Amino acid sequence: MRFEAAIYRELLPDRNAVNPDLYCRQLQKELLEFFCFTTMRDHSWITTISEKLPELWQTPKDVLQGERLVNISLCHVAARQADNDNKMSFLWKLYNEKTELLERRSGASCSQVFSLDPKVIYTHKITVQLTMASSDMEDAEYYTEIIEKSSKIDKVYWLASVGDSFSSGQGNPDIPVTRGKAAKWLDETCYRSSKSFPYQVFRKMTNKSSALSFFACSGATVDAGILSKNGQLDRLEKVMKLRDDPPDVLLLTIGGNDIGFTDIISMMQQGSSLEQSFDMRFFYVSHQIDRVATKIQELKIPRVILITYYDVTKNEHGVVDASCGLFGQVSLSNLQQAEKKILRRLNQLLIKKAKKYGWITVDTTEMFRRNGLCSNHGSLIRSRNESLTLQGNEYGSFHPNEEAHRKISEMVLKVLENV
């Protein structure tokens, strides 16, 4: 929900006195959620009043606390007329998109604060009637002016994120370990980070008023985290019931933990051969994805964006490379087998499932093709030492770094621009 900076721009006595768009953008950087329009010498704004991070809808309670206060001001007009020794009164009317009168107020105050329901937000029209009386005459002359402005207050664009450590932002704490103090996260249990691509997508949606249900959790599998009781989709459904509406977009990463990425990496580091067949694992993962798809269909979520998994294996030449020592005891042959038999095959399965269920795919293959762990041209993968330094443990190893999440967020935003 936002009013454009230009709402009353034509009423400014001095149009060159301030750049309203620049001013608003600066305020938006400094506050969690800050929407403004310009008056003469001061600035009125639209903000939210609730607990920390009101834009995160993790529970039904979060939605209920999302009261939106709209502050509309014509004090610049009052100030201008005060110089002429005029007395003013105001009649404020708030309409919805059907031109139905929602609220009517009157009085001498040159600004009003309206409370809007975040669940049902329309295009609103503000009508202000100014009645001015000259006080320097025995018989006061009255002049009435109607100022009527329509402004689109967008329906809150609701994003949801479901998935594993890839989506949660594992490896990228909000605040790294400093002077013996533990790293800080949006959610420490799930290693959810504000540097993750779902959160970055949400924060970069400057043309929309948006909310994020950030349920992705490190270590999540379909059975333990996504479809389990009180799991990610269960929690999302509870918020949906209060909203009586599904999220506009669901960002999804799935399959990495179900295929057993962690176990496979551990096997490789111990020198075990990967010559075995993974057919049964992929049969199982395929079934698990189908189960998640069925649940998403039941929830009637209109748009799902599936992000394919990142490739840790390639150097700057696009060749599988284990020579940099960052893979521990993993042999080149095992790493080649892992890239071919597991990572490449899993992404092919994900793309196939996305096509089957009408999901949109964001394919990260090209992005990581020359930026794996051993790349000399800017690796996009966290090493073990980096993880220890940043978050005090090894859990962030072999995960995309902050720059990777930034790039993925840009890819997702481009998709959203076209849907």
Tab-separated table of C-alpha atoms in Angstrom:
chain	number	residue	atom	x	y	z
A	1	MET	CA	0.000	0.000	0.000
A	2	ARG	CA	1.509	3.323	-0.973
A	3	PHE	CA	0.636	6.798	-2.123
A	4	GLU	CA	2.802	8.080	-4.936
A	5	ALA	CA	5.108	10.991	-4.178
A	6	ALA	CA	3.350	13.009	-6.865
A	7	ILE	CA	-0.077	13.009	-5.194
A	8	TYR	CA	0.000	16.689	-4.272
A	9	ARG	CA	3.064	17.708	-6.242
A	10	GLU	CA	1.115	20.220	-8.321
A	11	LEU	CA	0.158	22.000	-5.083
A	12	LEU	CA	3.755	22.729	-4.117
A	13	PRO	CA	4.447	26.495	-4.027
A	14	ASP	CA	8.050	25.857	-5.056
A	15	ARG	CA	8.432	22.766	-7.240
A	16	ASN	CA	12.206	23.018	-7.203
A	17	ALA	CA	12.463	23.181	-3.423
A	18	VAL	CA	12.654	19.430	-2.991
A	19	ASN	CA	12.887	16.286	-5.080
A	20	PRO	CA	9.970	14.271	-3.621
A	21	ASP	CA	10.873	10.995	-5.312
A	22	LEU	CA	14.475	11.184	-4.086
A	23	TYR	CA	13.310	12.122	-0.610
A	24	CYS	CA	10.923	9.175	-0.444
A	25	ARG	CA	13.521	6.709	-1.679
A	26	GLN	CA	15.948	7.869	1.007
A	27	LEU	CA	13.309	7.421	3.698
A	28	GLN	CA	12.494	3.949	2.397
A	29	LYS	CA	16.137	2.946	2.855
A	30	GLU	CA	16.126	4.073	6.477
A	31	LEU	CA	12.840	2.583	7.678
A	32	LEU	CA	11.320	-0.890	7.496
A	33	GLU	CA	8.310	0.262	5.520
A	34	PHE	CA	7.911	3.938	4.673
A	35	PHE	CA	5.664	5.485	2.067
A	36	CYS	CA	5.410	9.223	1.616
A	37	PHE	CA	4.105	12.130	-0.373
A	38	THR	CA	5.240	15.732	-0.278
A	39	THR	CA	3.841	18.881	1.320
A	40	MET	CA	5.318	22.398	1.305
A	41	ARG	CA	8.013	22.506	3.996
A	42	ASP	CA	7.478	19.250	5.818
A	43	HIS	CA	6.695	15.741	4.699
A	44	SER	CA	3.706	13.573	5.523
A	45	TRP	CA	3.931	9.817	5.225
A	46	ILE	CA	2.208	6.500	5.313
A	47	THR	CA	3.670	3.979	7.697
A	48	THR	CA	2.705	0.851	9.613
A	49	ILE	CA	2.442	0.463	13.367
A	50	SER	CA	3.054	-3.027	14.691
A	51	GLU	CA	5.797	-5.145	16.164
A	52	LYS	CA	9.265	-5.654	14.687
A	53	LEU	CA	9.244	-6.590	11.001
A	54	PRO	CA	5.514	-6.046	10.376
A	55	GLU	CA	5.973	-7.130	6.768
A	56	LEU	CA	6.755	-10.716	7.806
A	57	TRP	CA	3.555	-12.753	7.960
A	58	GLN	CA	4.629	-15.898	9.799
A	59	THR	CA	1.424	-16.384	11.791
A	60	PRO	CA	-2.210	-15.210	11.571
A	61	LYS	CA	-1.407	-12.828	14.438
A	62	ASP	CA	1.149	-11.050	12.253
A	63	VAL	CA	-1.533	-10.277	9.682
A	64	LEU	CA	-3.937	-8.966	12.312
A	65	GLN	CA	-1.255	-6.635	13.641
A	66	GLY	CA	-0.596	-5.183	10.219
A	67	GLU	CA	-2.655	-2.014	10.719
A	68	ARG	CA	-1.966	0.545	7.994
A	69	LEU	CA	-2.164	4.212	8.929
A	70	VAL	CA	-2.482	6.718	6.085
A	71	ASN	CA	-1.561	10.288	6.943
A	72	ILE	CA	-3.002	12.822	4.463
A	73	SER	CA	-1.981	16.445	4.869
A	74	LEU	CA	-3.044	19.740	3.306
A	75	CYS	CA	-1.186	21.818	5.853
A	76	HIS	CA	0.782	23.540	3.105
A	77	VAL	CA	-2.514	25.008	1.852
A	78	ALA	CA	-3.430	26.033	5.378
A	79	ALA	CA	-0.049	27.686	5.867
A	80	ARG	CA	-0.404	29.604	2.630
A	81	GLN	CA	-3.898	30.841	3.477
A	82	ALA	CA	-2.931	31.708	7.037
A	83	ASP	CA	-0.714	34.436	5.618
A	84	ASN	CA	-3.895	35.993	4.222
A	85	ASP	CA	-5.515	35.880	7.660
A	86	ASN	CA	-8.125	33.392	6.474
A	87	LYS	CA	-9.858	30.855	8.658
A	88	MET	CA	-10.234	27.386	7.226
A	89	SER	CA	-12.323	24.315	7.881
A	90	PHE	CA	-11.923	20.906	6.297
A	91	LEU	CA	-14.342	18.194	5.282
A	92	TRP	CA	-12.592	14.875	4.627
A	93	LYS	CA	-14.198	12.012	2.723
A	94	LEU	CA	-12.621	8.636	2.047
A	95	TYR	CA	-14.063	6.511	-0.775
A	96	ASN	CA	-13.275	3.059	-2.074
A	97	GLU	CA	-12.936	2.073	-5.714
A	98	LYS	CA	-16.725	1.697	-6.003
A	99	THR	CA	-17.105	5.350	-4.901
A	100	GLU	CA	-18.748	4.160	-1.706
A	101	LEU	CA	-18.186	6.537	1.200
A	102	LEU	CA	-16.077	4.797	3.840
A	103	GLU	CA	-15.470	7.618	6.270
A	104	ARG	CA	-16.388	11.281	6.750
A	105	ARG	CA	-14.646	13.765	9.035
A	106	SER	CA	-14.732	17.519	9.517
A	107	GLY	CA	-12.896	20.111	11.554
A	108	ALA	CA	-10.109	22.663	11.560
A	109	SER	CA	-7.229	20.179	11.453
A	110	CYS	CA	-5.253	20.361	8.216
A	111	SER	CA	-4.275	16.669	8.299
A	112	GLN	CA	-5.996	13.394	9.019
A	113	VAL	CA	-4.876	9.844	9.702
A	114	PHE	CA	-7.006	7.066	8.209
A	115	SER	CA	-6.716	3.416	9.188
A	116	LEU	CA	-6.990	0.908	6.346
A	117	ASP	CA	-7.576	-2.813	6.553
A	118	PRO	CA	-4.465	-4.569	5.143
A	119	LYS	CA	-6.556	-7.545	4.013
A	120	VAL	CA	-8.925	-5.553	1.785
A	121	ILE	CA	-7.276	-2.591	0.131
A	122	TYR	CA	-8.703	-0.861	-2.917
A	123	THR	CA	-8.160	2.232	-4.970
A	124	HIS	CA	-9.125	5.011	-2.591
A	125	LYS	CA	-10.262	8.536	-3.346
A	126	ILE	CA	-9.730	11.391	-0.931
A	127	THR	CA	-12.049	14.378	-1.215
A	128	VAL	CA	-11.189	17.406	0.909
A	129	GLN	CA	-13.505	20.396	1.044
A	130	LEU	CA	-11.819	23.588	2.238
A	131	THR	CA	-14.040	26.413	3.446
A	132	MET	CA	-12.173	29.684	3.955
A	133	ALA	CA	-13.575	32.801	5.602
A	134	SER	CA	-11.881	36.206	5.460
A	135	SER	CA	-11.703	37.613	8.974
A	136	ASP	CA	-10.930	41.208	7.999
A	137	MET	CA	-14.499	41.951	6.906
A	138	GLU	CA	-17.596	42.629	8.948
A	139	ASP	CA	-19.576	40.250	6.789
A	140	ALA	CA	-17.206	37.356	6.247
A	141	GLU	CA	-16.901	36.083	2.710
A	142	TYR	CA	-16.838	32.335	2.386
A	143	TYR	CA	-15.031	30.478	-0.336
A	144	THR	CA	-15.231	26.728	-0.784
A	145	GLU	CA	-12.775	24.662	-2.777
A	146	ILE	CA	-13.013	20.936	-3.399
A	147	ILE	CA	-9.697	19.144	-3.750
A	148	GLU	CA	-10.260	15.645	-5.002
A	149	LYS	CA	-7.423	13.217	-5.603
A	150	SER	CA	-7.544	9.554	-6.487
A	151	SER	CA	-4.572	7.429	-5.574
A	152	LYS	CA	-4.029	3.749	-6.134
A	153	ILE	CA	-3.274	2.003	-2.872
A	154	ASP	CA	-2.131	-1.399	-4.042
A	155	LYS	CA	-3.409	-4.612	-2.603
A	156	VAL	CA	-0.617	-6.068	-0.528
A	157	TYR	CA	1.480	-8.311	-2.790
A	158	TRP	CA	1.993	-11.477	-0.787
A	159	LEU	CA	5.081	-13.624	-1.278
A	160	ALA	CA	5.667	-16.957	0.422
A	161	SER	CA	8.882	-18.960	0.619
A	162	VAL	CA	8.914	-22.712	1.218
A	163	GLY	CA	11.972	-24.919	1.054
A	164	ASP	CA	15.316	-25.854	2.522
A	165	SER	CA	18.642	-24.194	3.412
A	166	PHE	CA	19.012	-22.914	-0.157
A	167	SER	CA	15.969	-20.679	0.319
A	168	SER	CA	16.567	-19.884	3.982
A	169	GLY	CA	19.948	-18.300	3.239
A	170	GLN	CA	22.163	-20.707	5.159
A	171	GLY	CA	25.770	-19.463	5.137
A	172	ASN	CA	24.801	-15.792	5.170
A	173	PRO	CA	23.974	-14.525	8.662
A	174	ASP	CA	22.387	-11.101	9.004
A	175	ILE	CA	25.233	-10.114	11.321
A	176	PRO	CA	28.382	-12.285	11.269
A	177	VAL	CA	30.231	-13.461	14.356
A	178	THR	CA	31.934	-10.420	15.897
A	179	ARG	CA	34.173	-10.182	18.965
A	180	GLY	CA	32.962	-13.435	20.362
A	181	LYS	CA	29.291	-12.610	19.861
A	182	ALA	CA	27.244	-15.207	18.012
A	183	ALA	CA	25.984	-14.555	14.506
A	184	LYS	CA	22.478	-13.134	14.247
A	185	TRP	CA	19.712	-14.351	11.934
A	186	LEU	CA	16.108	-13.516	11.194
A	187	ASP	CA	15.494	-16.954	12.666
A	188	GLU	CA	18.410	-18.799	14.230
A	189	THR	CA	16.719	-22.213	14.360
A	190	CYS	CA	16.109	-22.313	10.609
A	191	TYR	CA	19.097	-20.156	9.630
A	192	ARG	CA	16.769	-17.718	7.887
A	193	SER	CA	18.636	-14.695	6.633
A	194	SER	CA	17.683	-11.264	5.328
A	195	LYS	CA	20.415	-11.863	2.727
A	196	SER	CA	18.545	-14.828	1.242
A	197	PHE	CA	17.022	-14.479	-2.212
A	198	PRO	CA	13.370	-14.697	-0.995
A	199	TYR	CA	13.909	-11.840	1.434
A	200	GLN	CA	15.853	-9.840	-1.154
A	201	VAL	CA	13.044	-10.276	-3.694
A	202	PHE	CA	10.592	-9.017	-1.111
A	203	ARG	CA	12.692	-5.978	-0.151
A	204	LYS	CA	13.390	-5.025	-3.768
A	205	MET	CA	9.725	-4.884	-4.772
A	206	THR	CA	9.727	-1.081	-4.578
A	207	ASN	CA	6.741	-0.680	-6.891
A	208	LYS	CA	4.444	-2.727	-4.665
A	209	SER	CA	3.419	-2.886	-1.051
A	210	SER	CA	4.432	-6.414	-0.146
A	211	ALA	CA	4.472	-8.965	2.653
A	212	LEU	CA	6.515	-12.137	3.016
A	213	SER	CA	5.713	-15.437	4.705
A	214	PHE	CA	9.232	-16.806	5.100
A	215	PHE	CA	8.929	-20.477	6.052
A	216	ALA	CA	11.987	-21.991	4.314
A	217	CYS	CA	14.122	-23.796	6.872
A	218	SER	CA	17.587	-25.310	6.807
A	219	GLY	CA	17.466	-29.105	6.815
A	220	ALA	CA	13.841	-29.333	5.708
A	221	THR	CA	12.665	-32.339	3.729
A	222	VAL	CA	9.200	-33.019	2.367
A	223	ASP	CA	8.300	-35.325	5.268
A	224	ALA	CA	10.152	-33.374	7.949
A	225	GLY	CA	9.440	-29.715	7.425
A	226	ILE	CA	7.325	-29.094	4.346
A	227	LEU	CA	4.344	-31.462	4.590
A	228	SER	CA	4.673	-32.468	8.240
A	229	LYS	CA	2.162	-31.392	10.886
A	230	ASN	CA	2.743	-27.708	11.607
A	231	GLY	CA	5.205	-27.786	8.718
A	232	GLN	CA	5.778	-25.015	6.218
A	233	LEU	CA	2.695	-25.539	4.051
A	234	ASP	CA	0.558	-26.175	7.119
A	235	ARG	CA	1.634	-22.846	8.608
A	236	LEU	CA	1.083	-21.103	5.293
A	237	GLU	CA	-2.433	-22.534	5.136
A	238	LYS	CA	-3.243	-21.079	8.565
A	239	VAL	CA	-2.266	-17.601	7.402
A	240	MET	CA	-4.266	-18.130	4.203
A	241	LYS	CA	-7.419	-18.968	6.171
A	242	LEU	CA	-7.241	-15.651	7.976
A	243	ARG	CA	-6.502	-13.770	4.784
A	244	ASP	CA	-9.143	-15.768	2.906
A	245	ASP	CA	-6.751	-15.591	0.000
A	246	PRO	CA	-3.621	-17.457	-1.197
A	247	PRO	CA	-0.235	-15.774	-1.625
A	248	ASP	CA	0.345	-14.188	-5.007
A	249	VAL	CA	3.582	-16.122	-5.493
A	250	LEU	CA	5.199	-19.111	-3.816
A	251	LEU	CA	8.998	-19.380	-4.074
A	252	LEU	CA	10.022	-23.027	-3.813
A	253	THR	CA	13.222	-25.049	-3.448
A	254	ILE	CA	12.740	-28.765	-2.986
A	255	GLY	CA	14.539	-32.075	-3.360
A	256	GLY	CA	18.071	-31.360	-2.157
A	257	ASN	CA	17.687	-32.861	1.291
A	258	ASP	CA	15.330	-35.573	0.032
A	259	ILE	CA	17.973	-36.811	-2.401
A	260	GLY	CA	20.480	-36.740	0.468
A	261	PHE	CA	22.960	-34.035	-0.545
A	262	THR	CA	24.541	-33.938	2.919
A	263	ASP	CA	25.000	-37.709	3.050
A	264	ILE	CA	26.480	-37.763	-0.441
A	265	ILE	CA	29.010	-35.023	0.364
A	266	SER	CA	29.968	-36.893	3.533
A	267	MET	CA	30.426	-40.100	1.526
A	268	MET	CA	32.660	-38.330	-0.968
A	269	GLN	CA	34.784	-36.734	1.755
A	270	GLN	CA	35.332	-40.179	3.246
A	271	GLY	CA	36.496	-41.464	-0.116
A	272	SER	CA	33.509	-43.729	-0.775
A	273	SER	CA	32.786	-44.460	-4.429
A	274	LEU	CA	29.737	-42.976	-6.131
A	275	GLU	CA	29.520	-45.683	-8.758
A	276	GLN	CA	26.284	-46.921	-7.200
A	277	SER	CA	22.948	-46.276	-8.846
A	278	PHE	CA	20.766	-43.515	-7.466
A	279	ASP	CA	17.626	-44.624	-9.310
A	280	MET	CA	15.705	-45.472	-6.132
A	281	ARG	CA	16.594	-42.127	-4.568
A	282	PHE	CA	15.282	-40.283	-7.601
A	283	PHE	CA	12.124	-42.385	-7.688
A	284	TYR	CA	11.527	-41.355	-4.081
A	285	VAL	CA	12.248	-37.658	-4.727
A	286	SER	CA	9.925	-37.662	-7.739
A	287	HIS	CA	7.120	-39.009	-5.561
A	288	GLN	CA	7.810	-36.430	-2.844
A	289	ILE	CA	7.645	-33.548	-5.311
A	290	ASP	CA	4.307	-34.893	-6.556
A	291	ARG	CA	2.976	-34.840	-3.001
A	292	VAL	CA	4.020	-31.223	-2.523
A	293	ALA	CA	2.484	-30.299	-5.883
A	294	THR	CA	-0.818	-31.893	-4.846
A	295	LYS	CA	-0.879	-29.849	-1.649
A	296	ILE	CA	-0.087	-26.638	-3.538
A	297	GLN	CA	-2.967	-27.383	-5.909
A	298	GLU	CA	-5.293	-27.915	-2.936
A	299	LEU	CA	-4.273	-24.524	-1.570
A	300	LYS	CA	-4.982	-22.967	-4.991
A	301	ILE	CA	-1.784	-20.961	-5.019
A	302	PRO	CA	-1.884	-19.268	-8.433
A	303	ARG	CA	1.811	-18.956	-9.153
A	304	VAL	CA	4.795	-21.074	-8.110
A	305	ILE	CA	8.391	-20.205	-8.935
A	306	LEU	CA	10.736	-23.181	-8.607
A	307	ILE	CA	14.454	-22.414	-8.331
A	308	THR	CA	16.883	-25.087	-9.543
A	309	TYR	CA	19.866	-26.054	-7.426
A	310	TYR	CA	23.286	-24.452	-7.553
A	311	ASP	CA	26.394	-26.193	-8.913
A	312	VAL	CA	29.367	-26.174	-6.529
A	313	THR	CA	31.660	-28.212	-8.788
A	314	LYS	CA	32.755	-25.949	-11.683
A	315	ASN	CA	35.822	-23.713	-11.954
A	316	GLU	CA	36.162	-20.532	-14.016
A	317	HIS	CA	36.463	-22.623	-17.193
A	318	GLY	CA	33.190	-24.430	-16.578
A	319	VAL	CA	35.026	-27.669	-15.758
A	320	VAL	CA	34.467	-29.853	-12.695
A	321	ASP	CA	37.448	-29.134	-10.441
A	322	ALA	CA	38.444	-30.540	-7.039
A	323	SER	CA	42.037	-29.279	-7.063
A	324	CYS	CA	41.653	-26.208	-4.845
A	325	GLY	CA	41.498	-28.245	-1.654
A	326	LEU	CA	38.173	-26.781	-0.552
A	327	PHE	CA	36.355	-30.081	-1.058
A	328	GLY	CA	38.451	-31.855	1.556
A	329	GLN	CA	39.236	-35.451	0.568
A	330	VAL	CA	36.776	-35.529	-2.331
A	331	SER	CA	38.373	-37.031	-5.440
A	332	LEU	CA	37.908	-35.552	-8.898
A	333	SER	CA	36.188	-38.698	-10.163
A	334	ASN	CA	33.678	-38.632	-7.304
A	335	LEU	CA	32.994	-34.936	-7.861
A	336	GLN	CA	32.418	-35.591	-11.559
A	337	GLN	CA	30.037	-38.416	-10.711
A	338	ALA	CA	28.170	-36.196	-8.237
A	339	GLU	CA	27.746	-33.431	-10.822
A	340	LYS	CA	26.509	-35.825	-13.497
A	341	LYS	CA	24.515	-38.412	-11.563
A	342	ILE	CA	23.005	-36.238	-8.859
A	343	LEU	CA	23.035	-32.482	-9.390
A	344	ARG	CA	22.404	-32.428	-13.132
A	345	ARG	CA	19.818	-35.196	-12.896
A	346	LEU	CA	18.015	-33.548	-9.969
A	347	ASN	CA	17.705	-30.251	-11.818
A	348	GLN	CA	16.412	-32.063	-14.891
A	349	LEU	CA	13.779	-33.710	-12.696
A	350	LEU	CA	12.802	-30.354	-11.176
A	351	ILE	CA	12.405	-28.737	-14.592
A	352	LYS	CA	10.290	-31.690	-15.741
A	353	LYS	CA	8.031	-31.443	-12.679
A	354	ALA	CA	7.698	-27.675	-13.052
A	355	LYS	CA	6.491	-28.148	-16.610
A	356	LYS	CA	4.039	-30.836	-15.506
A	357	TYR	CA	2.461	-28.655	-12.820
A	358	GLY	CA	2.616	-25.316	-14.580
A	359	TRP	CA	5.267	-23.849	-12.326
A	360	ILE	CA	7.710	-21.191	-13.462
A	361	THR	CA	11.358	-22.267	-13.385
A	362	VAL	CA	14.279	-20.043	-12.478
A	363	ASP	CA	17.246	-22.018	-13.791
A	364	THR	CA	20.533	-21.185	-12.048
A	365	THR	CA	22.674	-23.412	-14.300
A	366	GLU	CA	24.384	-20.623	-16.238
A	367	MET	CA	24.887	-18.500	-13.163
A	368	PHE	CA	26.973	-21.165	-11.411
A	369	ARG	CA	28.577	-22.664	-14.528
A	370	ARG	CA	31.895	-20.857	-13.930
A	371	ASN	CA	31.484	-19.859	-10.290
A	372	GLY	CA	31.803	-23.025	-8.224
A	373	LEU	CA	33.913	-23.530	-5.146
A	374	CYS	CA	37.231	-23.728	-7.030
A	375	SER	CA	36.566	-20.831	-9.412
A	376	ASN	CA	39.243	-18.139	-9.594
A	377	HIS	CA	36.791	-15.673	-11.116
A	378	GLY	CA	34.604	-15.131	-8.078
A	379	SER	CA	33.165	-18.207	-6.437
A	380	LEU	CA	29.500	-17.941	-5.509
A	381	ILE	CA	29.794	-20.769	-2.972
A	382	ARG	CA	30.668	-20.571	0.723
A	383	SER	CA	33.764	-22.504	1.744
A	384	ARG	CA	34.178	-24.252	5.089
A	385	ASN	CA	36.540	-21.559	6.385
A	386	GLU	CA	34.155	-18.795	5.339
A	387	SER	CA	31.320	-20.515	7.160
A	388	LEU	CA	33.390	-20.853	10.327
A	389	THR	CA	34.371	-17.190	10.164
A	390	LEU	CA	30.910	-15.821	9.418
A	391	GLN	CA	28.638	-17.984	11.550
A	392	GLY	CA	30.912	-19.955	13.852
A	393	ASN	CA	30.116	-23.402	12.451
A	394	GLU	CA	30.462	-25.450	9.259
A	395	TYR	CA	26.775	-25.557	8.386
A	396	GLY	CA	27.081	-22.805	5.794
A	397	SER	CA	29.665	-24.739	3.755
A	398	PHE	CA	28.705	-25.603	0.159
A	399	HIS	CA	25.856	-23.077	0.113
A	400	PRO	CA	25.417	-20.004	-2.111
A	401	ASN	CA	27.020	-16.852	-0.751
A	402	GLU	CA	25.459	-13.414	-0.405
A	403	GLU	CA	26.344	-12.386	-3.967
A	404	ALA	CA	24.718	-15.549	-5.313
A	405	HIS	CA	21.510	-14.784	-3.451
A	406	ARG	CA	21.552	-11.247	-4.807
A	407	LYS	CA	21.862	-12.550	-8.368
A	408	ILE	CA	19.096	-15.107	-7.867
A	409	SER	CA	16.815	-12.420	-6.445
A	410	GLU	CA	17.347	-10.358	-9.605
A	411	MET	CA	16.437	-13.379	-11.738
A	412	VAL	CA	13.237	-13.909	-9.762
A	413	LEU	CA	12.330	-10.219	-9.985
A	414	LYS	CA	12.673	-10.332	-13.776
A	415	VAL	CA	10.251	-13.253	-13.850
A	416	LEU	CA	7.789	-11.373	-11.649
A	417	GLU	CA	7.910	-8.370	-13.960
A	418	ASN	CA	6.554	-10.523	-16.777
A	419	VAL	CA	3.760	-12.341	-14.933
